Amino acid sequence: MLNKVTSYFLEGESNYNVNLKDENPSSFLLQDNSNVTLDLELSSKENKIYFNLGKDSNLNLRIIVKHEIENVELHANVSRGTNFNIYVVDLFNNSITFKSIVDLDQENASSSFHLGVLSKNDEKKNYDISFNHKVGRTFSELDAYGVSKDLSMIKINGTSHIFKNSVKANANQKAKVIVFDDEAKAIANPILKIDCNDVIAKHACAIGSLKDEYVYYLLSRGISLKEARNLITLGYLLPISKHFSKEDEEKIIGLIEGEF
Amino acid sequence: MEKLVIKDLCAEVEGNQILKGVNLTINKGETLALLGPNGHGKSTLLAVLMGNPRYKVTSGSIEYDGKDLLSLKVDERSKAGLFLAFQNPAEIPGVVSADFFKGAINAHRDNKIKLFEFYKKLEDTCKEVNLPFDMVNRNLNDGFSGGEKKRNEILQLLLLNPDIAMLDEIDSGLDVDAINIVSKCINAQKESKNTGFLIISHYARLFELVKPDRAAVMINGRIVEEGDASLISKIDNEGYEWIEKELGILIKKEETNKPMNKVSIGVCATKEVIKDVK
Ligand SMILES: Nc1ncnc2c1ncn2[C@@H]1O[C@H](COP(=O)(O)OP(=O)(O)OP(=O)(O)O)[C@@H](O)[C@H]1O
Ligand SMILES: [Mg+2]
C-alpha cells in the first residue's frame, strides 16, 4: 500500500469523536472487552476506512454524511462475541457511492447496518452493503430507509453471503424506499448467497411511490396535502435519528423537517 | 332538517359513467341504509361525496349544510364534518398510526391537543373499539387484519366526531363479537353526538343492531327505491329481483374484470419502480 495508514485505538467504555481529514486510509482497532460509540466525521472526497474489532465487544459507529463526500469504502472484521452496529444518515450531500463490507469471522459475531437516505435533484446515491458470514452462529441485519425526490436515484444493494458450513447463521435484510416524485427512481437488490443449509436468511424490500391512495386517505381525515406528504415521508427518515446523540438527533430532525 | 342533499348527480371514473343521476337526502342525525347489488355505484357515491380525485362529477349538485360540497377539497370536507370509513382502507407504510391520529385530531380543532389529553383519549377509544393500544405505534393499517382495519376506521370516527359518517361495508370481514362492538360504537355516537349515518351493507345483521331510520336502494347508478327500515328485510328475504319486476328496471350484472391496482409495495426479490406518470 502506498498510502500510510493512520490507526486509531478504541477501548473501554467510551465515546469517541473523530474527524477524518486527510488521514486516508485510516484504520480503527477495537480492543477486546470494550464498549464504544464512535461518531465519525468524514471530510474528504474519498474515504477508505478499516475496522478491526476484537473479542466480546460492542462498537456503534455513527456517520452523518456531509456534502463533499463522494466515496466511502468501509471494511470490517468482527471477532467472536462482538457486535458492530453502523448507523448512516445521508440527507444533504451530493451523489455518493458507499460500500460497506463486514466480515463476520468468528462465532457469535454480529453486525447491523442502519441507513436513512434522502436524494434530491439529480443525485445518485449508491449503497452497497455486504455481510460475509464466514462461520456459523453469526448474525447480520440491514435496515435501510430511503426517500428519493425530483430526478434523483437511490440504489441499495444488500448482499448477505453465508459461507459453507456456517450453520445457524442468520441474515436479515429490509429496505424501504419511497419515491416522492414522478421522475425519481429507486432500486433495491437483495442478494442472498447461501452455501449452507440450516441458516435463516430473510429479505423484504418495498419500493413505493407517494401514492395518491395514501395521500387521499390522509386528506379524508382533514390533514392538509402538505402535511400528508410530510407525514408519509418523515416516517421513512426519522427512525434512524434516535440512534444518534441527543444533539445530533435534534439536528437531523430539524434538517429533515426543513426539507419538506 | 336537511343535512346533505344530492341532486341529479352524475359521475364517472376513468371515462366510465357510474353514477347516472343520483337523488338522495340525508337529514341531520338520521341513519340511512344504502343497499344495492355489487358494482352498482354505492362506493362510488361515497367516493364522490368525500372528494376522491379519481372520480369526476359530470353534472348535478351536492349541498352540505346549504353549501356547495363539490367546491370543497377533500381535507376541507373532513373539517366540515364529513367522514368516510373505507371499504378497503389503505395500508400506509412509514406513517405511525399515533402521529396520523394526532394530525387528524389537530386538523379538526383550533389549538393543538395536549399530548396527555391525546394519549388518554386514544387509549379510551382503543378500548371502546377493542383494539390493543400498542397498535397505535404501528404503521397505519400496515399488516392489520381485515377486522382490525375496520375497527381502526371506527376508532378514527370516534376520534373525529363527524356530523355525517359514511360507512362502506364496515361489517364485512368482522366476526360476531366485532359486529356487536362496532354497532355499539355507532349507536353511542348517534346518541351522544347526534351524528348522522349513511351505512352501506349487504347484511341485515348490522342493520338490526343500528336500526336505520330509512333505507335506499341503488341500482345502475341511481336510487331506485326509498322507504323505511322494512325495505331492508324485504331485500334480505327476497333479494333484488322484485325490483326488476315491479319497477321494470333491468339490473346490470357486475363486470368481473375490475381493473387491477398498480401496486408497487410488497416483498420482492428485486424490484424497480418508477412512479406512474399521471
Ligand atoms: N377506477 C375504476 N375504473 C373503472 N371502473 C371502476 C373503477 N372504480 C370502480 N369502477 C366500477 O364502477 C362500478 C361501481 O363500483 P362501486 O365500487 O361503486 O360498486 P358498489 O356498489 O360499491 O359494489 P360492492 O357492493 O361490490 O362494493 C363497478 O362496475 C366498478 O367496477
Ligand atoms: Mg362498494
Coordinates of C-alpha atoms and ligand atoms in Angstrom, one line a residue:
Chain A
M1 CA 0.0 0.0 0.0
L2 CA 1.4 3.3 -1.0
N3 CA -0.5 5.5 1.4
K4 CA 0.3 5.5 5.0
V5 CA -2.5 4.1 7.2
T6 CA -3.5 6.2 10.2
S7 CA -4.5 4.0 13.1
Y8 CA -6.8 4.7 16.0
F9 CA -7.3 2.6 19.0
L10 CA -10.6 2.3 20.7
E11 CA -11.0 0.8 24.1
G12 CA -13.0 0.7 27.3
E13 CA -16.4 2.1 27.9
S14 CA -16.3 5.3 25.9
N15 CA -17.5 7.7 23.3
Y16 CA -15.1 8.9 20.6
N17 CA -15.5 11.7 18.3
V18 CA -13.1 11.5 15.3
N19 CA -12.8 13.9 12.4
L20 CA -11.0 12.3 9.5
K21 CA -9.5 14.9 7.2
D22 CA -6.5 13.7 5.1
E23 CA -5.8 10.6 7.1
N24 CA -6.7 8.3 4.3
P25 CA -6.9 5.4 4.6
S26 CA -7.4 5.1 8.2
S27 CA -8.0 2.1 10.5
F28 CA -9.7 1.6 13.8
L29 CA -8.8 -1.1 16.2
L30 CA -11.2 -2.0 18.9
Q31 CA -9.8 -3.8 21.9
D32 CA -11.3 -6.9 23.4
N33 CA -14.0 -6.4 26.1
S34 CA -14.8 -2.8 25.2
N35 CA -18.0 -1.0 24.5
V36 CA -17.5 2.1 22.3
T37 CA -19.6 4.6 20.4
L38 CA -17.7 6.3 17.6
D39 CA -19.0 9.4 16.0
L40 CA -17.1 9.7 12.8
E41 CA -16.9 12.8 10.7
L42 CA -15.7 12.4 7.2
S43 CA -14.3 15.4 5.3
S44 CA -12.6 14.3 2.2
K45 CA -13.9 13.2 -1.1
E46 CA -12.5 9.7 -0.9
N47 CA -12.6 7.7 2.2
K48 CA -11.2 4.3 3.0
I49 CA -11.8 3.0 6.5
Y50 CA -10.8 -0.2 8.1
F51 CA -12.2 -1.7 11.3
N52 CA -10.7 -4.5 13.2
L53 CA -12.9 -5.5 16.1
G54 CA -11.6 -7.6 19.0
K55 CA -13.5 -10.1 21.0
D56 CA -16.5 -9.8 23.2
S57 CA -17.0 -6.1 22.4
N58 CA -19.5 -3.7 21.1
L59 CA -19.0 -0.9 18.6
N60 CA -21.6 1.6 17.5
L61 CA -20.4 3.6 14.5
R62 CA -22.4 6.7 13.6
I63 CA -21.8 8.7 10.5
I64 CA -23.7 11.8 9.3
V65 CA -22.7 12.1 5.6
K66 CA -21.6 15.6 4.6
H67 CA -21.5 17.5 1.4
E68 CA -18.1 16.9 0.0
I69 CA -18.1 13.1 0.3
E70 CA -18.1 11.1 -3.0
N71 CA -16.8 7.7 -2.0
V72 CA -16.8 5.7 1.2
E73 CA -15.3 2.3 1.5
L74 CA -15.6 0.6 4.8
H75 CA -14.1 -2.8 5.6
A76 CA -14.6 -4.5 8.9
N77 CA -13.6 -7.8 10.6
V78 CA -15.6 -8.8 13.5
S79 CA -14.3 -11.3 16.1
R80 CA -16.0 -13.8 18.4
G81 CA -18.8 -12.4 20.6
T82 CA -18.6 -8.9 19.2
N83 CA -21.3 -6.7 17.8
F84 CA -20.8 -4.0 15.2
N85 CA -23.6 -1.5 14.6
I86 CA -23.3 1.0 11.8
Y87 CA -25.7 4.0 11.5
V88 CA -25.6 6.2 8.5
V89 CA -27.7 9.3 7.9
D90 CA -27.3 10.7 4.4
L91 CA -29.5 13.7 3.8
F92 CA -27.8 16.6 2.4
N93 CA -24.7 15.7 0.4
N94 CA -24.4 15.2 -3.3
S95 CA -24.1 11.9 -5.2
I96 CA -22.3 9.2 -3.3
T97 CA -21.1 5.6 -3.5
F98 CA -21.0 4.0 -0.2
K99 CA -19.6 0.5 0.1
S100 CA -19.5 -1.5 3.3
I101 CA -18.1 -5.0 3.7
V102 CA -18.3 -6.6 7.1
D103 CA -16.7 -10.0 7.6
L104 CA -18.1 -11.9 10.4
D105 CA -15.1 -14.1 11.1
Q106 CA -15.9 -15.9 14.2
E107 CA -18.8 -17.4 16.0
N108 CA -21.3 -15.1 17.7
A109 CA -20.1 -12.1 15.7
S110 CA -22.9 -9.8 14.7
S111 CA -23.3 -6.7 12.7
S112 CA -26.1 -4.3 11.6
F113 CA -26.2 -1.5 9.1
H114 CA -28.9 1.1 9.5
L115 CA -29.4 3.7 6.8
G116 CA -31.6 6.7 6.4
V117 CA -31.1 8.3 3.0
L118 CA -32.7 11.2 1.1
S119 CA -31.8 12.0 -2.5
K120 CA -32.8 15.1 -4.4
N121 CA -32.2 17.0 -7.7
D122 CA -30.2 14.7 -10.0
E123 CA -28.2 13.0 -7.3
K124 CA -27.3 9.3 -7.5
K125 CA -26.8 7.5 -4.3
N126 CA -25.4 4.0 -4.3
Y127 CA -25.3 1.9 -1.3
D128 CA -23.6 -1.4 -1.4
I129 CA -23.9 -3.2 1.9
S130 CA -22.4 -6.7 2.3
F131 CA -22.1 -9.1 5.1
N132 CA -19.9 -12.2 4.9
H133 CA -20.9 -14.9 7.3
K134 CA -17.6 -16.8 7.3
V135 CA -18.6 -19.1 10.1
G136 CA -21.8 -20.3 11.8
R137 CA -23.8 -18.6 14.5
T138 CA -23.2 -15.2 13.0
F139 CA -25.9 -12.6 12.7
S140 CA -26.4 -9.7 10.3
E141 CA -29.0 -7.1 9.6
L142 CA -29.6 -4.5 7.0
D143 CA -32.3 -1.9 7.8
A144 CA -32.4 0.8 5.1
Y145 CA -35.0 3.5 4.6
G146 CA -34.9 6.0 1.8
V147 CA -36.8 8.8 0.1
S148 CA -36.0 9.8 -3.5
K149 CA -37.2 13.1 -4.8
D150 CA -37.0 15.1 -8.0
L151 CA -34.9 13.3 -10.7
S152 CA -32.7 11.5 -8.2
M153 CA -32.0 7.9 -7.7
I154 CA -31.3 5.7 -4.7
K155 CA -29.9 2.2 -5.2
I156 CA -29.4 -0.2 -2.4
N157 CA -27.7 -3.5 -2.9
G158 CA -27.7 -5.7 0.1
T159 CA -25.6 -8.8 -0.1
S160 CA -25.6 -11.5 2.5
H161 CA -23.1 -14.2 1.8
I162 CA -23.3 -17.2 4.0
F163 CA -20.3 -19.4 3.5
K164 CA -20.0 -23.2 3.6
N165 CA -20.6 -24.8 7.0
S166 CA -21.8 -21.6 8.6
V167 CA -24.7 -23.4 10.3
K168 CA -27.2 -21.3 12.2
A169 CA -26.1 -18.1 10.5
N170 CA -28.8 -15.5 10.4
A171 CA -29.1 -12.8 7.8
N172 CA -31.9 -10.2 7.7
Q173 CA -32.4 -7.5 5.1
K174 CA -35.0 -4.9 5.0
A175 CA -35.1 -2.0 2.5
K176 CA -37.9 0.5 2.2
V177 CA -37.7 3.4 -0.2
I178 CA -40.4 5.8 -1.1
V179 CA -40.3 7.5 -4.5
F180 CA -41.5 11.1 -3.9
D181 CA -41.8 12.5 -7.4
D182 CA -42.8 11.2 -10.8
E183 CA -39.2 11.2 -12.2
A184 CA -37.4 9.9 -9.2
K185 CA -36.2 6.4 -9.0
A186 CA -35.3 3.7 -6.5
I187 CA -33.8 0.3 -6.8
A188 CA -33.3 -2.3 -4.1
N189 CA -31.4 -5.5 -4.8
P190 CA -31.3 -8.0 -2.0
I191 CA -28.7 -10.6 -2.9
L192 CA -28.6 -13.7 -0.8
K193 CA -25.7 -16.1 -1.5
I194 CA -26.2 -19.1 0.6
D195 CA -23.8 -22.1 0.6
C196 CA -25.1 -23.8 3.7
N197 CA -28.3 -25.4 4.9
D198 CA -29.7 -24.7 8.3
V199 CA -29.4 -21.0 8.2
I200 CA -32.0 -18.2 8.4
A201 CA -32.0 -15.6 5.6
K202 CA -34.8 -13.1 5.2
H203 CA -35.3 -10.1 3.0
A204 CA -38.1 -7.7 2.5
C205 CA -37.9 -4.7 0.2
A206 CA -40.6 -2.3 -0.5
I207 CA -40.4 0.5 -3.0
G208 CA -43.5 2.6 -3.0
S209 CA -44.5 5.8 -4.7
L210 CA -46.2 8.6 -2.8
K211 CA -49.4 7.0 -3.9
D212 CA -52.5 9.1 -4.5
E213 CA -54.3 6.5 -2.5
Y214 CA -52.2 7.2 0.6
V215 CA -52.5 10.9 0.3
Y216 CA -56.3 10.7 -0.2
Y217 CA -56.6 8.6 2.9
L218 CA -54.8 11.2 5.0
L219 CA -56.7 14.1 3.4
S220 CA -60.0 12.4 4.1
R221 CA -59.2 12.8 7.8
G222 CA -58.7 16.5 7.5
I223 CA -54.9 16.5 7.1
S224 CA -53.7 19.0 4.6
L225 CA -51.9 18.0 1.4
K226 CA -48.5 19.4 2.6
E227 CA -48.8 17.7 5.9
A228 CA -49.9 14.4 4.3
R229 CA -46.8 14.3 2.1
N230 CA -44.7 15.2 5.1
L231 CA -46.2 12.5 7.3
I232 CA -45.7 9.8 4.7
T233 CA -42.1 10.8 4.1
L234 CA -40.9 11.7 7.6
G235 CA -41.9 8.2 8.7
Y236 CA -39.2 6.9 6.5
L237 CA -36.4 9.1 7.6
L238 CA -37.0 9.8 11.2
P239 CA -36.4 6.4 12.8
I240 CA -32.7 6.4 12.2
S241 CA -32.2 9.7 14.1
K242 CA -32.9 8.1 17.5
H243 CA -29.7 6.2 17.3
F244 CA -27.6 9.4 17.4
S245 CA -26.7 11.6 20.3
K246 CA -29.4 14.0 21.6
E247 CA -27.7 16.9 19.9
D248 CA -27.3 15.2 16.6
E249 CA -30.8 13.8 16.8
E250 CA -32.3 17.3 17.0
K251 CA -30.1 18.4 14.2
I252 CA -31.2 15.6 12.0
I253 CA -34.9 16.1 12.7
G254 CA -34.5 19.8 12.1
L255 CA -32.9 19.1 8.7
I256 CA -35.5 16.6 7.7
E257 CA -38.4 18.8 8.7
G258 CA -36.8 21.8 6.9
E259 CA -36.7 19.8 3.7
F260 CA -40.4 19.1 3.5
Chain B
M1 CA -83.6 19.3 8.8
E2 CA -81.7 18.5 5.7
K3 CA -78.0 18.0 6.1
L4 CA -76.9 16.5 2.8
V5 CA -78.8 17.0 -0.4
I6 CA -77.7 15.2 -3.6
K7 CA -79.4 16.2 -6.8
D8 CA -79.2 14.6 -10.2
L9 CA -75.6 13.6 -9.5
C10 CA -73.7 12.0 -12.4
A11 CA -70.1 10.9 -12.0
E12 CA -67.5 8.9 -13.9
V13 CA -64.3 7.1 -13.3
E14 CA -61.7 6.7 -16.0
G15 CA -64.2 7.5 -18.6
N16 CA -66.9 5.1 -17.3
Q17 CA -70.1 6.7 -16.2
I18 CA -71.1 5.1 -12.9
L19 CA -73.5 7.5 -11.2
K20 CA -76.3 8.3 -13.5
G21 CA -78.5 10.8 -11.8
V22 CA -78.5 10.2 -8.0
N23 CA -81.1 11.9 -5.9
L24 CA -80.8 11.4 -2.2
T25 CA -81.2 13.4 1.0
I26 CA -79.9 12.7 4.4
N27 CA -81.3 14.6 7.4
K28 CA -79.5 15.7 10.5
G29 CA -78.9 12.9 13.0
E30 CA -80.6 10.4 10.7
T31 CA -79.4 6.9 9.9
L32 CA -79.8 5.9 6.3
A33 CA -79.2 2.4 5.0
L34 CA -77.9 2.2 1.4
L35 CA -78.3 -1.1 -0.3
G36 CA -77.8 -2.4 -3.8
P37 CA -76.3 -5.2 -5.8
N38 CA -72.5 -5.4 -6.2
G39 CA -70.9 -3.0 -8.6
H40 CA -73.9 -0.6 -8.9
G41 CA -72.2 2.5 -7.6
K42 CA -72.6 2.6 -3.8
S43 CA -68.9 3.0 -3.0
T44 CA -68.6 5.4 -6.0
L45 CA -71.2 7.6 -4.4
L46 CA -69.3 7.8 -1.1
A47 CA -66.0 8.4 -3.0
V48 CA -67.6 11.3 -4.8
L49 CA -69.1 12.7 -1.5
M50 CA -65.6 12.5 0.1
G51 CA -64.0 14.0 -3.0
N52 CA -61.8 11.2 -4.2
P53 CA -59.8 12.8 -7.1
R54 CA -60.2 9.7 -9.3
Y55 CA -63.9 10.3 -9.7
K56 CA -65.2 13.1 -11.9
V57 CA -68.5 14.7 -11.3
T58 CA -70.0 15.4 -14.7
S59 CA -73.3 17.0 -13.6
G60 CA -75.6 17.5 -10.6
S61 CA -75.0 19.0 -7.2
I62 CA -74.4 18.2 -3.6
E63 CA -75.4 20.6 -0.9
Y64 CA -74.0 20.2 2.6
D65 CA -75.4 22.5 5.3
G66 CA -76.8 24.5 2.4
K67 CA -73.3 25.0 0.9
D68 CA -71.8 23.6 -2.3
L69 CA -69.9 20.5 -1.1
L70 CA -68.2 19.9 -4.5
S71 CA -66.3 23.2 -4.2
L72 CA -64.5 21.9 -1.1
K73 CA -61.3 20.0 -1.2
V74 CA -61.1 16.6 0.5
D75 CA -59.5 17.8 3.7
E76 CA -62.0 20.7 3.9
R77 CA -64.9 18.3 3.6
S78 CA -63.5 16.3 6.5
K79 CA -63.1 19.5 8.5
A80 CA -66.6 20.4 7.6
G81 CA -67.8 17.3 9.5
L82 CA -67.9 14.6 6.8
F83 CA -66.3 11.2 7.5
L84 CA -65.8 8.1 5.3
A85 CA -65.0 4.7 6.7
F86 CA -63.5 3.0 3.7
Q87 CA -64.5 -0.4 2.3
N88 CA -60.8 -1.1 1.8
P89 CA -58.7 1.2 4.0
A90 CA -55.2 1.9 2.6
E91 CA -52.1 0.4 4.2
I92 CA -49.6 3.2 4.6
P93 CA -46.1 2.1 5.4
G94 CA -43.9 4.6 7.2
V95 CA -46.7 6.5 8.8
V96 CA -47.1 5.8 12.5
S97 CA -50.8 5.5 13.4
A98 CA -50.5 7.7 16.5
D99 CA -48.8 10.5 14.5
F100 CA -51.6 10.3 12.0
F101 CA -54.4 10.3 14.6
K102 CA -52.8 13.3 16.2
G103 CA -52.6 15.2 12.9
A104 CA -56.2 14.3 12.1
I105 CA -57.5 15.5 15.5
N106 CA -55.5 18.7 15.3
A107 CA -56.9 19.4 11.8
H108 CA -60.3 19.5 13.4
R109 CA -59.6 21.9 16.2
D110 CA -58.2 25.4 16.6
N111 CA -55.4 24.7 19.1
K112 CA -53.3 21.6 19.2
I113 CA -54.4 18.8 21.5
K114 CA -52.2 18.4 24.6
L115 CA -50.1 15.2 24.5
F116 CA -51.5 13.9 27.7
E117 CA -55.1 14.5 26.6
F118 CA -54.4 12.9 23.3
Y119 CA -53.0 9.7 24.7
K120 CA -55.8 9.4 27.2
K121 CA -58.4 9.9 24.5
L122 CA -56.6 7.4 22.3
E123 CA -56.4 4.8 25.0
D124 CA -60.0 5.1 25.9
T125 CA -61.1 4.9 22.3
C126 CA -58.9 1.9 21.6
K127 CA -60.7 0.2 24.5
E128 CA -64.1 1.1 23.0
V129 CA -63.4 -0.5 19.7
N130 CA -61.4 -3.3 21.3
L131 CA -58.1 -2.7 19.6
P132 CA -54.9 -3.2 21.6
F133 CA -53.3 0.1 22.5
D134 CA -49.9 -1.0 21.1
M135 CA -51.5 -0.8 17.7
V136 CA -51.1 3.0 17.7
N137 CA -47.3 2.6 17.5
R138 CA -47.6 0.5 14.3
N139 CA -47.7 1.9 10.8
L140 CA -51.1 2.8 9.6
N141 CA -53.1 -0.3 8.7
D142 CA -49.8 -1.9 7.7
G143 CA -50.3 -5.6 8.2
F144 CA -53.5 -5.2 10.1
S145 CA -56.1 -8.0 9.7
G146 CA -59.3 -7.2 7.8
G147 CA -61.2 -6.9 11.1
E148 CA -58.5 -4.7 12.7
K149 CA -58.6 -2.3 9.7
K150 CA -62.4 -2.0 10.0
R151 CA -62.2 -1.3 13.7
N152 CA -59.4 1.2 13.0
E153 CA -61.9 3.1 10.8
I154 CA -64.4 3.2 13.7
L155 CA -61.6 4.3 16.0
Q156 CA -61.0 7.3 13.8
L157 CA -64.7 8.1 13.5
L158 CA -64.9 8.2 17.3
L159 CA -61.8 10.4 17.5
L160 CA -63.1 12.9 14.9
N161 CA -66.8 13.2 15.9
P162 CA -68.2 13.9 12.4
D163 CA -71.6 15.3 11.7
I164 CA -72.1 12.7 9.0
A165 CA -70.4 9.4 8.9
M166 CA -70.4 7.2 5.8
L167 CA -69.7 3.6 6.5
D168 CA -68.8 1.4 3.5
E169 CA -69.4 -2.2 4.4
I170 CA -67.9 -1.7 7.8
D171 CA -69.3 -5.1 8.8
S172 CA -67.7 -7.2 6.1
G173 CA -65.0 -9.5 7.5
L174 CA -66.0 -8.8 11.1
D175 CA -66.7 -11.6 13.5
V176 CA -69.9 -11.6 15.5
D177 CA -68.3 -10.0 18.5
A178 CA -66.7 -7.3 16.4
I179 CA -70.0 -6.5 14.7
N180 CA -71.6 -6.1 18.2
I181 CA -68.7 -3.8 19.3
V182 CA -68.9 -1.7 16.1
S183 CA -72.7 -1.3 16.3
K184 CA -72.4 -0.3 19.9
C185 CA -70.0 2.4 18.9
I186 CA -72.2 3.6 16.2
N187 CA -75.2 3.8 18.5
A188 CA -73.3 5.6 21.2
Q189 CA -72.1 8.1 18.6
K190 CA -75.6 8.7 17.4
E191 CA -76.8 9.1 21.0
S192 CA -74.1 11.4 22.3
K193 CA -73.2 13.4 19.2
N194 CA -76.2 13.2 17.1
T195 CA -74.0 12.0 14.2
G196 CA -75.9 11.1 11.0
F197 CA -75.0 7.9 9.3
L198 CA -75.0 6.7 5.7
I199 CA -74.4 3.0 6.0
I200 CA -73.7 0.6 3.2
S201 CA -74.0 -3.1 4.0
H202 CA -75.1 -6.3 2.3
Y203 CA -76.2 -7.9 5.6
A204 CA -79.3 -7.4 7.7
R205 CA -77.4 -8.2 10.9
L206 CA -75.7 -4.8 11.2
F207 CA -78.9 -3.0 10.4
E208 CA -80.8 -5.0 13.0
L209 CA -78.3 -3.6 15.5
V210 CA -78.1 0.0 14.4
K211 CA -81.8 0.4 13.4
P212 CA -81.7 2.8 10.4
D213 CA -84.5 5.4 10.1
R214 CA -84.7 4.9 6.4
A215 CA -83.3 2.8 3.5
A216 CA -82.5 3.5 -0.1
V217 CA -81.6 1.1 -2.9
M218 CA -79.1 1.9 -5.6
I219 CA -79.2 0.2 -8.9
N220 CA -77.4 1.0 -12.2
G221 CA -76.1 4.2 -10.6
R222 CA -79.4 5.6 -9.4
I223 CA -81.5 5.5 -6.3
V224 CA -84.5 3.5 -7.4
E225 CA -86.3 2.9 -4.2
E226 CA -86.6 4.6 -0.8
G227 CA -88.5 3.6 2.2
D228 CA -88.4 2.8 5.9
A229 CA -86.4 0.0 7.5
S230 CA -88.8 -2.6 6.3
L231 CA -87.2 -2.3 2.9
I232 CA -84.1 -3.9 4.4
S233 CA -85.8 -7.0 5.5
K234 CA -87.7 -7.3 2.2
I235 CA -84.3 -7.3 0.3
D236 CA -82.8 -9.6 2.9
N237 CA -85.6 -12.1 2.2
E238 CA -86.3 -11.6 -1.4
G239 CA -83.1 -10.2 -3.0
Y240 CA -83.4 -7.5 -5.7
E241 CA -85.4 -9.4 -8.3
W242 CA -88.7 -7.9 -7.3
I243 CA -87.3 -4.5 -8.2
E244 CA -86.7 -5.7 -11.7
K245 CA -90.3 -6.8 -12.0
E246 CA -92.0 -4.1 -10.0
L247 CA -90.1 -1.1 -11.4
G248 CA -89.3 -2.6 -14.7
I249 CA -85.5 -2.0 -14.2
L250 CA -83.0 -4.3 -15.8
I251 CA -80.3 -4.9 -13.2
K252 CA -76.9 -5.0 -14.8
K253 CA -74.7 -7.8 -13.7
E254 CA -71.4 -6.9 -12.2
E255 CA -68.5 -6.9 -14.6
T256 CA -65.9 -9.3 -13.3
N257 CA -62.9 -7.7 -15.0
K258 CA -62.2 -5.0 -12.5
P259 CA -59.0 -3.2 -13.3
M260 CA -56.1 -4.1 -11.1
N261 CA -54.4 -1.5 -9.0
K262 CA -50.9 -0.8 -9.9
V263 CA -49.5 -1.9 -6.6
S264 CA -45.8 -1.4 -6.0
I265 CA -45.4 -2.5 -2.4
G266 CA -44.6 -5.9 -1.3
V267 CA -42.0 -8.4 -0.6
C268 CA -39.8 -8.9 -3.5
A269 CA -36.5 -10.3 -4.7
T270 CA -35.6 -7.4 -7.0
K271 CA -37.9 -4.5 -7.6
E272 CA -37.6 -1.3 -9.6
V273 CA -40.5 1.1 -9.7
I274 CA -40.7 4.4 -11.4
K275 CA -43.7 6.2 -10.2
D276 CA -46.6 6.1 -12.6
V277 CA -46.9 9.3 -14.5
K278 CA -50.5 10.5 -14.3
Ligands
LIG1 N1 -61.2 3.0 -11.3 C1 -62.2 2.4 -11.9 N2 -62.2 2.2 -13.3 C2 -63.2 1.6 -13.9 N3 -64.3 1.2 -13.3 C3 -64.4 1.4 -12.0 C4 -63.4 2.0 -11.2 N4 -63.7 2.0 -9.9 C5 -65.0 1.5 -9.9 N5 -65.4 1.1 -11.1 C6 -66.6 0.4 -11.5 O1 -67.7 1.1 -11.0 C7 -68.8 0.3 -10.7 C8 -69.4 0.6 -9.4 O2 -68.4 0.3 -8.4 P1 -68.7 0.5 -6.8 O3 -67.5 0.2 -6.1 O4 -69.3 1.9 -6.6 O5 -69.8 -0.6 -6.6 P2 -70.5 -1.0 -5.2 O6 -72.0 -0.7 -5.4 O7 -69.9 -0.3 -4.1 O8 -70.3 -2.5 -5.2 P3 -70.0 -3.5 -3.9 O9 -71.3 -3.8 -3.3 O10 -69.4 -4.7 -4.6 O11 -69.0 -2.9 -3.0 C9 -68.2 -1.1 -10.8 O12 -68.6 -1.7 -12.0 C10 -66.7 -0.9 -10.8 O13 -66.0 -1.9 -11.5
MG2 MG -68.6 -1.0 -2.6

